[in-house]
XYZ file of C-alpha atoms in Angstrom:
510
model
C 66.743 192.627 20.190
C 66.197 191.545 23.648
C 69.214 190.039 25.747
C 66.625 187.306 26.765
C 65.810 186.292 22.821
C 69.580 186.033 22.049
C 70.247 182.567 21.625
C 73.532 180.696 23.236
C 75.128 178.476 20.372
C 77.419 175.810 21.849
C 79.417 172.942 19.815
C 78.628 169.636 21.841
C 81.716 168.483 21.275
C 83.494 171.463 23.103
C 80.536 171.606 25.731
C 82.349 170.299 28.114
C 85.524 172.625 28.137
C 82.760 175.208 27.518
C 81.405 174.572 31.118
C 84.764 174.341 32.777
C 86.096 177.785 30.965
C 82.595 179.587 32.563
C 83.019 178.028 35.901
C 80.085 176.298 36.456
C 82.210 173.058 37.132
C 85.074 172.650 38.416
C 88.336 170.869 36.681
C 88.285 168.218 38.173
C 84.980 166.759 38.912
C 85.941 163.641 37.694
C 87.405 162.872 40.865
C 84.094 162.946 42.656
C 82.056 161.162 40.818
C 83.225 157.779 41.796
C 81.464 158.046 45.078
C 78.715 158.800 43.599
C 78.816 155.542 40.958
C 79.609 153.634 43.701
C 76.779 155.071 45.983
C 74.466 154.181 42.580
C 75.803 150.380 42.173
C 74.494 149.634 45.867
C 71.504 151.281 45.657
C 70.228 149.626 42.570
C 70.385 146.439 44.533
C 67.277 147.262 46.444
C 64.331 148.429 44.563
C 60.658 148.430 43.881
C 59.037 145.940 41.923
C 58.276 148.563 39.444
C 57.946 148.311 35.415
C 59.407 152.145 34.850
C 62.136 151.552 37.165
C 62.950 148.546 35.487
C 62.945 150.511 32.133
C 65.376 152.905 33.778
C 67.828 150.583 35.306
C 68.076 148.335 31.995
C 68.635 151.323 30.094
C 72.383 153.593 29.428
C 74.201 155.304 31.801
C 72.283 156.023 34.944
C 73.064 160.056 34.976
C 71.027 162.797 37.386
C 68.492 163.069 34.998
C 67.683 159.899 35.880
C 68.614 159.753 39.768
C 65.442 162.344 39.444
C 63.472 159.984 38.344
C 63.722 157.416 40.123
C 62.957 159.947 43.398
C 59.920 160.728 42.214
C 58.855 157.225 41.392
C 59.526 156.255 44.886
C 57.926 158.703 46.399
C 54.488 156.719 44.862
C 56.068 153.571 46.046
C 57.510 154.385 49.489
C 54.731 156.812 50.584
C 53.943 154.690 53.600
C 56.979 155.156 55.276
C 56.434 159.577 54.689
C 56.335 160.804 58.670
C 54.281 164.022 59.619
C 57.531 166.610 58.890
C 57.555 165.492 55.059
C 60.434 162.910 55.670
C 60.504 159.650 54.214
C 61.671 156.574 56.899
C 62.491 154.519 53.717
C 66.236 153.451 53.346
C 65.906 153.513 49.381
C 64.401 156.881 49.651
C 67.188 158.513 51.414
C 70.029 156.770 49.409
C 68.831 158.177 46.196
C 67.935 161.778 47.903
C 71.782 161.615 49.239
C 73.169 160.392 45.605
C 71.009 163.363 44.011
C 72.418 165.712 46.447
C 75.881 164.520 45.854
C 75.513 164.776 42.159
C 73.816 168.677 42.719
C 77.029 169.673 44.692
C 79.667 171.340 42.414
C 77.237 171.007 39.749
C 78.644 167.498 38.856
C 75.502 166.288 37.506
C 76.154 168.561 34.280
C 79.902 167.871 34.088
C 78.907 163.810 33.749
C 75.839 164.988 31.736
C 77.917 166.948 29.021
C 80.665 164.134 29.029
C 78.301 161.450 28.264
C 76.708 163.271 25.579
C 80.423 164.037 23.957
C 81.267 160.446 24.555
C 77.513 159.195 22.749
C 78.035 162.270 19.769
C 81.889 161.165 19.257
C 82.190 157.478 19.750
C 78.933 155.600 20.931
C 76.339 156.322 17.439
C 79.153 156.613 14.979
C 80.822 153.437 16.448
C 77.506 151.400 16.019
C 76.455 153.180 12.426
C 80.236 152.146 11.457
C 79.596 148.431 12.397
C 76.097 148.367 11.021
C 77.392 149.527 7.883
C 80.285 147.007 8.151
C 78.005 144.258 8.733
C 75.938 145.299 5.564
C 78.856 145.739 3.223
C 80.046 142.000 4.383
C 76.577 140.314 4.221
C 76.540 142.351 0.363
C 80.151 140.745 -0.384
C 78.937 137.116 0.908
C 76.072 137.756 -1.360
C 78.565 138.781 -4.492
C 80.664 136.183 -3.312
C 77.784 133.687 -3.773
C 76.433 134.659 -7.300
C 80.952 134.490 -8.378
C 80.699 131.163 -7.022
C 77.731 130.030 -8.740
C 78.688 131.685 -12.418
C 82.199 129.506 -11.653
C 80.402 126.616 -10.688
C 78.204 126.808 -14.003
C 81.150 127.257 -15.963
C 83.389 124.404 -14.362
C 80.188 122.709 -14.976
C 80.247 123.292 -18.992
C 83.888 122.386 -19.178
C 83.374 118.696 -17.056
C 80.172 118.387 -19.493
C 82.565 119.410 -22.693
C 85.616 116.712 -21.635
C 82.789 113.985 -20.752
C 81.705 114.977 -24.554
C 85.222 115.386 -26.440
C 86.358 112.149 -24.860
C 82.866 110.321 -25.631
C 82.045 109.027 -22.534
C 78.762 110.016 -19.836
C 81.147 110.144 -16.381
C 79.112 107.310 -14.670
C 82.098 105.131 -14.613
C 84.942 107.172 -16.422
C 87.595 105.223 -15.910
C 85.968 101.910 -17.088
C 84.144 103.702 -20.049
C 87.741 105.174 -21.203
C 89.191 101.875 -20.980
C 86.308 100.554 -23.208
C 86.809 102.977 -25.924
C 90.750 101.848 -25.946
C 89.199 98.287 -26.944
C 86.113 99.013 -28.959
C 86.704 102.467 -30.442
C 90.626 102.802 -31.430
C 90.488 100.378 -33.933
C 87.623 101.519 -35.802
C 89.247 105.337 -35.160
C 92.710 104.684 -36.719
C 90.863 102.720 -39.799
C 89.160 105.692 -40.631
C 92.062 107.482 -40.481
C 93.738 105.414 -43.155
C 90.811 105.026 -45.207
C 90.370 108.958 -45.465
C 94.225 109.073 -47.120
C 92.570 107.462 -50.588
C 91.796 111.172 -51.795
C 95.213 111.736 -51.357
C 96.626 109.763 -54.231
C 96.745 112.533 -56.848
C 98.206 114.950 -53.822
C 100.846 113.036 -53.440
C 101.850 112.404 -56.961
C 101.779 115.654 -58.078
C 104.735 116.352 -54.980
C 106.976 113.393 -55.639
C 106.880 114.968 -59.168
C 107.480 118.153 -58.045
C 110.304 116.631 -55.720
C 111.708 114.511 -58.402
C 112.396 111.707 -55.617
C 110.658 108.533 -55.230
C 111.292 108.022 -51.972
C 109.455 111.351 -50.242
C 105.924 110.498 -48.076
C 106.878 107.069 -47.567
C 104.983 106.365 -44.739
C 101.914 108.098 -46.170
C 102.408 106.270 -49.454
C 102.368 103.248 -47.531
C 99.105 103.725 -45.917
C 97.892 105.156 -49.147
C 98.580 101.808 -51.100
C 97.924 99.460 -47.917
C 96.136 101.131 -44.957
C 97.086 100.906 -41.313
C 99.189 97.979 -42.107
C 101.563 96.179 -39.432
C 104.885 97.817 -38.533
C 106.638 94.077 -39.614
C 104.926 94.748 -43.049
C 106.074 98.365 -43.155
C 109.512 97.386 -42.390
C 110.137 94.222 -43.815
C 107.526 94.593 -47.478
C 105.633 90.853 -46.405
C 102.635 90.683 -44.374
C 103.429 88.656 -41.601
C 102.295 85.501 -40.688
C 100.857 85.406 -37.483
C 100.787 88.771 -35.076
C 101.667 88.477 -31.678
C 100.818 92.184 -30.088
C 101.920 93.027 -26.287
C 98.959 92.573 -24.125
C 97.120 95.913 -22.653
C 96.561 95.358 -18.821
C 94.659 97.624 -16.887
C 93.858 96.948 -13.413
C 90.536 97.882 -12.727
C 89.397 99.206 -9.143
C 88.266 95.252 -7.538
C 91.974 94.315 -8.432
C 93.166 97.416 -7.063
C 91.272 97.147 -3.771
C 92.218 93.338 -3.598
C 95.858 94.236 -4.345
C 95.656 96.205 -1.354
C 93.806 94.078 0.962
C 96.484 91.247 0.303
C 99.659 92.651 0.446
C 101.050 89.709 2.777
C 103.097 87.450 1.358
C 101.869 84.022 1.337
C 104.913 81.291 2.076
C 102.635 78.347 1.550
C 103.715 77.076 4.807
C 100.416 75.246 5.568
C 102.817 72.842 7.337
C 103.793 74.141 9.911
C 107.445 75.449 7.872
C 109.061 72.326 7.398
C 110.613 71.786 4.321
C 109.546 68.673 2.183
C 112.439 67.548 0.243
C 110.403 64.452 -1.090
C 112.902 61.949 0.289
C 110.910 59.414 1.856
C 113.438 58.705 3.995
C 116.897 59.973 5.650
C 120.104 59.753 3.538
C 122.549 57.570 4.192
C 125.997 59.118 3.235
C 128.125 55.817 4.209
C 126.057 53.564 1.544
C 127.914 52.416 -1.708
C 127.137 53.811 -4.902
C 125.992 51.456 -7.963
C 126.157 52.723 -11.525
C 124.977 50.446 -14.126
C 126.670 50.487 -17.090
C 125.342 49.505 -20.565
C 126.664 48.377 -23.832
C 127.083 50.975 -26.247
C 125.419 50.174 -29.974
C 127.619 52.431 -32.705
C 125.361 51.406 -35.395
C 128.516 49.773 -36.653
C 128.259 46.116 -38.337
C 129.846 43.155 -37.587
C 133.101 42.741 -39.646
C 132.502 39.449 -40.771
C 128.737 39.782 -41.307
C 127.664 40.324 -44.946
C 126.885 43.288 -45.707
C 123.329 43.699 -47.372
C 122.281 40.872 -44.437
C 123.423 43.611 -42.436
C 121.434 46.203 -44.321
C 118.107 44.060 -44.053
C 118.141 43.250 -40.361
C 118.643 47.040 -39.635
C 115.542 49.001 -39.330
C 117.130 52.423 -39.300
C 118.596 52.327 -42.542
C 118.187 56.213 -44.399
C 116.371 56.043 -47.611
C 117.866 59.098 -49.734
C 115.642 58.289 -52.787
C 112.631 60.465 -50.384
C 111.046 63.570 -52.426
C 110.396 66.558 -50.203
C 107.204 66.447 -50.493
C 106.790 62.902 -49.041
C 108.978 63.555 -45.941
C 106.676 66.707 -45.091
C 109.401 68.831 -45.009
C 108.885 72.960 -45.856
C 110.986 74.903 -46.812
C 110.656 78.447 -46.068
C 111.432 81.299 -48.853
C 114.217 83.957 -48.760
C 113.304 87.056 -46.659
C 110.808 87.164 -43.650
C 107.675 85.942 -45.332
C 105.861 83.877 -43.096
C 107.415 85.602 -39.855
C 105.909 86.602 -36.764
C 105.844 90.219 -35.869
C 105.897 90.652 -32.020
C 106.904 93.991 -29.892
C 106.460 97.100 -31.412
C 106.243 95.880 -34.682
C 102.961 94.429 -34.404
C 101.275 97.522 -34.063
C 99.823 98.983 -36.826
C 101.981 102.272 -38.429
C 99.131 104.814 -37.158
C 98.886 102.828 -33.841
C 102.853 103.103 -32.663
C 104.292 106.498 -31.623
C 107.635 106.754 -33.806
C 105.665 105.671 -37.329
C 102.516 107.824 -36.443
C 104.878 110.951 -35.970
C 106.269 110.200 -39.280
C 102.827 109.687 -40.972
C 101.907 113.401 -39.575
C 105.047 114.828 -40.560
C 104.157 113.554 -44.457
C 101.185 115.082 -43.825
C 102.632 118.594 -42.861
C 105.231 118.453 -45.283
C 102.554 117.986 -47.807
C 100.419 120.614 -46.356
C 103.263 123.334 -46.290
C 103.988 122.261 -50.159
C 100.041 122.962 -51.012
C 99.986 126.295 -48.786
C 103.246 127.856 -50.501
C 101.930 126.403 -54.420
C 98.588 128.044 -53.485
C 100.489 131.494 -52.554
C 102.577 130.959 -55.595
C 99.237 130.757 -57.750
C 97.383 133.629 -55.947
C 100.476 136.216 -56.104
C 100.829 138.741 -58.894
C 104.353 138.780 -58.139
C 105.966 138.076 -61.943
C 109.072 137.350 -60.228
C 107.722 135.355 -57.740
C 105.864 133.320 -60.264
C 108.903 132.853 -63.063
C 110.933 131.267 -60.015
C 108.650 129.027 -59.750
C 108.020 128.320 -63.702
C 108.848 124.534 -62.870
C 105.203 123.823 -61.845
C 103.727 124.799 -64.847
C 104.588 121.769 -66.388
C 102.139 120.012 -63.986
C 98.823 120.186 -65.408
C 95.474 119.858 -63.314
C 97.107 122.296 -60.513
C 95.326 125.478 -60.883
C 94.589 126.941 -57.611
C 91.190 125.848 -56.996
C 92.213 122.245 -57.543
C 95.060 122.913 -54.819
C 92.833 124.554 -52.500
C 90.606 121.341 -52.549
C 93.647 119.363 -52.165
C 94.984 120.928 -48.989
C 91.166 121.144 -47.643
C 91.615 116.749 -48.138
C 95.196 116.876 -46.627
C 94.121 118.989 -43.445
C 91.146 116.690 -43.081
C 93.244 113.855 -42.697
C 95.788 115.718 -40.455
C 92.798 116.419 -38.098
C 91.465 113.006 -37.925
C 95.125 111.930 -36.701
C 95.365 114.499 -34.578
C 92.337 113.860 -33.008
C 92.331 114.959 -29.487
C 89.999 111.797 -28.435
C 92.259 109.591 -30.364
C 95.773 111.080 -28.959
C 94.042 110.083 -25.329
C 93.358 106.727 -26.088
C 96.790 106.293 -27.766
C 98.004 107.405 -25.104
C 95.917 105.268 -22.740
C 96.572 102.077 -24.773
C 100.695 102.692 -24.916
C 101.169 103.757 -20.744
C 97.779 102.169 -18.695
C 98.602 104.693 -16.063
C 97.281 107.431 -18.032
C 94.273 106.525 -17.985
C 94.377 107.702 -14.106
C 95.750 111.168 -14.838
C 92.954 111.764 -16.860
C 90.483 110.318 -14.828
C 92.275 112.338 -12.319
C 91.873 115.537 -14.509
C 88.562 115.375 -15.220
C 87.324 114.029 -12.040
C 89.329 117.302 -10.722
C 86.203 119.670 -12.345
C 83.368 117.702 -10.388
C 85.587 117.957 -6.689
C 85.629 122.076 -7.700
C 82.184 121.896 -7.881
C 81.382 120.211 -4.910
C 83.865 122.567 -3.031
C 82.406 125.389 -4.881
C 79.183 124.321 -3.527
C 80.571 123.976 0.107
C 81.743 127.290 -0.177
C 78.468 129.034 -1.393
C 76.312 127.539 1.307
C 78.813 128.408 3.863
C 78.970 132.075 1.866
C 75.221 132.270 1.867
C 74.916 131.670 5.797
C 77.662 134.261 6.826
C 75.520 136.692 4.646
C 72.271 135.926 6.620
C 74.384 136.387 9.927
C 75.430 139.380 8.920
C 71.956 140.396 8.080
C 70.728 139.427 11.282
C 73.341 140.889 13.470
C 72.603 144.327 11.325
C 68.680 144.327 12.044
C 69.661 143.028 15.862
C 71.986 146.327 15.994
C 69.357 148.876 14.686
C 67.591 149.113 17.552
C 70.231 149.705 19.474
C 71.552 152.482 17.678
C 67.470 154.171 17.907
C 67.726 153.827 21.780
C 70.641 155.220 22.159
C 70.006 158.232 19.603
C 66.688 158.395 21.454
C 68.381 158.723 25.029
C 71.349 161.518 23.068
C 68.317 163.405 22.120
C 66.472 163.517 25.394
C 69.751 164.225 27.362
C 71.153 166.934 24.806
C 67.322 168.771 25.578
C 67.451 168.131 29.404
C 71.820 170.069 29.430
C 69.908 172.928 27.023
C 67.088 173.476 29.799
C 69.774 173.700 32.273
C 71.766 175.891 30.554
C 68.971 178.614 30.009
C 67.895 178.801 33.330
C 71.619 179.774 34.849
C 71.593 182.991 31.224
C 67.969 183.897 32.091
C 65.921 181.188 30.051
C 67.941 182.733 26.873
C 68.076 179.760 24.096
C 70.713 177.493 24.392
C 71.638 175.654 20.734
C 74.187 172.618 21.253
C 75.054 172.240 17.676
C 77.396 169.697 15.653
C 75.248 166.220 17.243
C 74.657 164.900 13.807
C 72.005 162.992 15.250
């Protein structure tokens, strides 16, 4: 093979060390070329009007390449001032000859050539794919981001939609509807409750046989026999006579807002702040007091008056001969019949917390004697069953009939237990809770909202991102552009100091 076809394979990352280990620059050419920037900064400051200069100047690094350039452009725009010896009298002209000469000496034209192309292959087009890439993986994230925020949203969403639903009410004004319900709904709620023990009767029977004791499930006997009676009748065995039940007081959002507003305290001192003490007139300490004094009347007749005269003159003499009835006086029984039941004991037995808990613990109790009678029946477990040989003497207790009887007793343990009902219980017995929940629920729509907040805000840092990406594109072609023409311009170079032999700068990843 020819010594001219062999080819000259350099890594451009090393190119510059390469240069300095052949001698064709010198160690320290870096300490040179800041004349020659400088030289460059003051001669851009007067130029051509000229629309490839302009491309040139606004472009990277000014290097020799480009010094080059520019001398032959002027030499089209300062050829007036050319004398007859090939000289140019133009100031521009002979600044830019003197920087090209400058860079020419020492050949520092290809030490800055080859460290600008390092600097472009090592830092410059990785540095601006790396933030391109950045910017894409964020504006991707904000757009992830966006689609978790709206799957969240939908779901908070469902859940406000589902409490506005459990709790019966259409959000509008959930505070005021809730309230509502306490008045118009509860009643009607804890009636059904008691009127859905009547299947019970046989249930409960066959336990207090089982139990042998009259007195188990008394509270759920009581209902059974009565309904949601009063406490006072629970207690006491008598309806009572009237029923005087503690007032429910909810202050609504005007009362609220007016408590607020008129928080002074009011003196009544319209006049001026004297006291009135109703007087009339001063008091006069010195004057004497009067006291009148009266005759006392005993009721006691005269001694020498007759007696029945005395009787018949006297208009306040007792009759004793009276019946009852004619004097209008009644006369209550023994016991509390006819009372009044006030406090907690005018509440009905399903309606006040300590009788209510005792109601659903009849009902579990109950519940836990069907469950273990229905294992008892279902085992094959001889043993099991002979311990239990008691039962038998119930009749009308196979296990399909208990089955149906603990399907009635859980019915009725889930209507008690109803989570709408345990809220307005709860709302009727402490008015504040009423604002917790309000508080709770209204606590799904303010997600929402910030939800919402947060996906617009999401949604415009992902079209920033986006746009910053697309601005930086370009960029990153220019300057991959400009790596590519200055990589082929050090190659040419190259080859002509080895005989035109071809020069390879490999490892660019461009």
């Amino acid at each position: 093979m020819n010594e001219a076809e062999i080819p000259i394979d350099i890594a451009a990352g090393k190119l510059l060390d390469w240069l300095i280990s052949r001698r064709i620059v010198d160690k320290n050419w870096h300490l040179h070329i800041r004349n020659i920037r400088n030289k460059i900064s003051n001669a851009i400051t007067d130029m051509p009007e000229h629309d490839e200069l302009l491309q040139l100047l606004s472009g990277a690094h000014i290097n020799y390449f480009h010094c080059l350039r520019i001398v032959d452009i002027l030499k089209t725009t300062e050829a007036d001032s050319k004398n007859v010896f090939g000289r140019y009298g133009s100031q521009r002209m002979k600044d830019w000859q003197e920087i090209v000469k400058m860079y020419e000496k020492d050949n520092l034209y290809l030490a800055e050539a080859a460290q600008i192309l390092v600097r472009n292959i090592n830092y410059e087009i990785p540095g601006i794919r790396k933030q391109i890439k950045h910017l894409e993986q964020l504006s991707e994230e904000a757009d992830k981001k966006v689609e978790d925020l709206e799957r969240s949203e939908k779901v908070v969403m469902a859940e406000y939609q589902n409490m506005c639903k459990q709790l019966g009410v259409t959000g509008t004004n959930l505070r005021q509807e809730l309230v509502d319900k306490v008045f118009n709904d509860l009643p009607g709620m804890l009636t059904k409750v008691a009127s859905s023990v009547a299947p019970l009767k046989k249930t409960v029977e066959l336990y207090a046989s089982f139990m042998n004791d009259a007195e188990c499930l008394t509270l759920l006997k009581h209902v059974l026999a009565k309904g949601n009676t009063t406490v006072y009748e629970f207690v006491y065995g008598e309806p009572p006579l009237s029923i005087e039940e503690p007032p429910v007081k909810f202050v609504t959002e005007q009362q609220q807002e007016a408590a607020d507003d008129g928080g002074a305290i009011d003196f009544g001192d319209d006049n001026g702040g004297a006291i009135d003490f109703g007087d009339g007139s001063g008091l006069d300490l010195d004057a004497p007091v009067e006291l009148e004094v009266g005759d006392i009347d005993w009721g006691a007749a005269d001694e020498g008056a007759d007696p029945a005269l005395a009787g018949a003159n006297d208009g306040n003499v007792i009759d004793f001969n009276i019946s009852l009835e004619e004097s209008g006086i009644v006369v209550e029984e023994d016991g509390n019949l006819g009372g009044v039941a006030k406090g907690d004991e005018a509440f009905t037995v399903l309606d006040a917390q300590q009788y209510r808990d005792r109601f659903v613990n009849d009902l579990l109790e109950l519940q836990s004697f069907l469950k273990m009678r229905l294992h008892q029946l279902g085992s094959a477990d001889k043993a099991q069953v002979l311990a239990f040989a008691i039962m038998d003497n119930f009749k009308d207790h196979d296990e399909k009939t208990v089955a149906s009887m603990l399907a009635e007793v859980e019915v009725v343990y889930a209507g008690v237990t109803d989570e709408l009902l345990q809220h307005l219980l709860q709302i009727k017995h402490s008015p504040v809770y009423v604002d917790i929940l309000t508080s709770n629920v209204k606590q799904k729509l303010t997600s929402i909202d910030k939800m919402k907040e947060t996906a617009l805000m999401k949604r415009e840092k992902s079209v920033s991102f986006k746009q910053q990406s697309v601005e930086l594109k370009p960029t990153q072609t220019k300057i991959v552009e400009q790596t590519k023409t200055l990589q082929g311009q050090i190659e040419k170079d190259i080859s002509k100091r080895y005989k035109n032999r071809p020069v390879n700068l490999y490892g660019t990843n461009l």
